[in-house]
Amino acid sequence: MANETLYTEDNIRSLDWKEHIRMRPGMYIGKLGDGSSADDGIYILIKEVLDNSIDEFVMGTGKTIEIKVDQNRVTVRDYGRGIPLGKVVDVVSKMNTGGKYDSRAFKKSVGLNGVGTKAVNALSAFFKVQSTRDGKTAWAEFSKGELTLEEAPQESKRRKGTEVTFIADDTIFKNFRYRVEYISKMLKNYVYLNPGLTIIFNGEKFYSEEGLKDLLSESIQVDDRLYPIVHLKGEDIEVAITHSRTQYSEEYHSFVNGQNTTQGGTHLAAFREAIVKTVREFYGKNFEASDIRKSICAAISIKVMEPVFESQTKTKLGSTDMGGELPTVRTYINDFVKHRLDNFLHKNAEVSEAIQRKILQAERERKELSGIRKLAKERAKKASLHNKKLRDCRVHLNDAKNPRNLESTLFITEGDSASGSITKSRDVNTQAVFSLRGKPLNCYNMTKKIVYENEEFNLLQAALNIEESIEDLRYNNIVIATDADVDGMHIRLLLITFFLQFFPELIKEGHLYILQTPLFRVRNKKETIYCYSDQERVAAINKLGRSPEITRFKGLGEISPNEFVHFIGEDIRLDPIMLDENKSIDELLEFYMGKNTPDRQKFIINNLKVELDRIEEQA
């Protein structure tokens, strides 16, 4: 009875639109993050504004979009129709307000719910929107969703269109910074999906003429393509397909109405099914689906009337219908692929023969590995994977309906002490821990057979659930957490080699990271400062003064769980592993892991000199 008195009318609150967004930002933009991951909230803010400009291009107006990112200030300018001047404030501050509800103005747009720019507005310390049309311009400014300035329409010689400027609120997005690589990749996807569109980002021009063919051309280098890219286009669908000579797993890029559906959905499932069905019928043989799709590198883009996504961040399509009088997504894609790909294979004998050889090779390899794979699975069971090697979490990436699925993280650690510290301080809902035993094997130039024969690789593959396809990946973030010493660096390199050799798409799609943990703790009786470099250590000593206590952490196991909770919680620092677009994976592996010791030695010495010079300048 005593507890019942605590629940009264005073406990009932009604939040206005901006309060709700600021209190529950994850409902609108997914995870917050600090910019180290491509799906962190600060990039979703850019995407939400950019989507409106893209929709203008799709509707036939505004062929150029300009984007500027100056530190934390973002400006997006398009030359579309411009927001109706009397609605400039409403479209960025009133929920469920926008042109996307009128199918006459926007037929197959990305943004559908009138939420995106409102979320950006509410989550920005500064937000300005300016629209120009019919020789007049109007603008408004906001702070955290509150209107601070509104200018009535006035005569203007500005070109028509809309300009949005915002600065994300650093009380919500803590210690964030934009990474040019992630923004560039996002913009490239936009131009691939919208041939003829020009995006200018900080002076750099992005443009594509051949759409998804250009996307695959960048994703897989010429020397690694088994055959020239097959590029097929229809009214509301576009696909591009090839097979890799060296890659083991499947790699897909999927899009709906210009949105990169990183978690796939009904359209990607139908596409994979359609490829298998078409190939089987063309060759008249019931090949295994895994043999047909092994090493495939493909992309699909479809346009759907009023698509249904499984979250506001639109990373997975839930729609089963194309809209209007069109058939289901599955039927539409199956019919298109069956007709167009089958025709292509009949007309291009060299390609069809290359695909058949690839399938037969995959079949032989699968049969050779079948016994080994069976034994490997049995060993994984005997090792009690989920009790000893892997301390799992409750939420996984393939839990599409769980709003925290993008936060799912697997820490790969070395030794019992390090894994113990992380295990005791982790968030059991979203953070899992996999403990290595000793140094992994250098798997450069080895075949997939070694993954099943080597216990550590076999168990790691099983933990990640990527044996068949990375579509089944259980964790959005794979974090290598090793000591900041020579052995730790070596283990990092060996693990990166493993992923590059057998699962490069995990790196291409931005799933792999290095955990940064402090090297020093500098403290006095009043304050404790954790330092990640010698420069930070010197600055901390100068700040605290009077001979503070200085501790050098030699390994992760030396950091107590009470302290470690900060370094894998809100203050986590992750360095993403990114591929150099100018070098192939083979070149990278050959240089860093091949038998060219003198070249590597020279490289290390030269870079060490540069780093020492930099440290000396800062000191």
XYZ file of C-alpha atoms in Angstrom, residues 217 220-226 245:
9
model
C 34.075 -1.076 -59.228
C 36.278 -4.904 -55.709
C 39.350 -4.203 -57.798
C 39.656 -5.269 -61.428
C 42.273 -7.954 -60.763
C 40.030 -9.607 -58.188
C 36.904 -9.783 -60.383
C 36.198 -13.227 -61.793
C 38.630 -14.523 -57.159
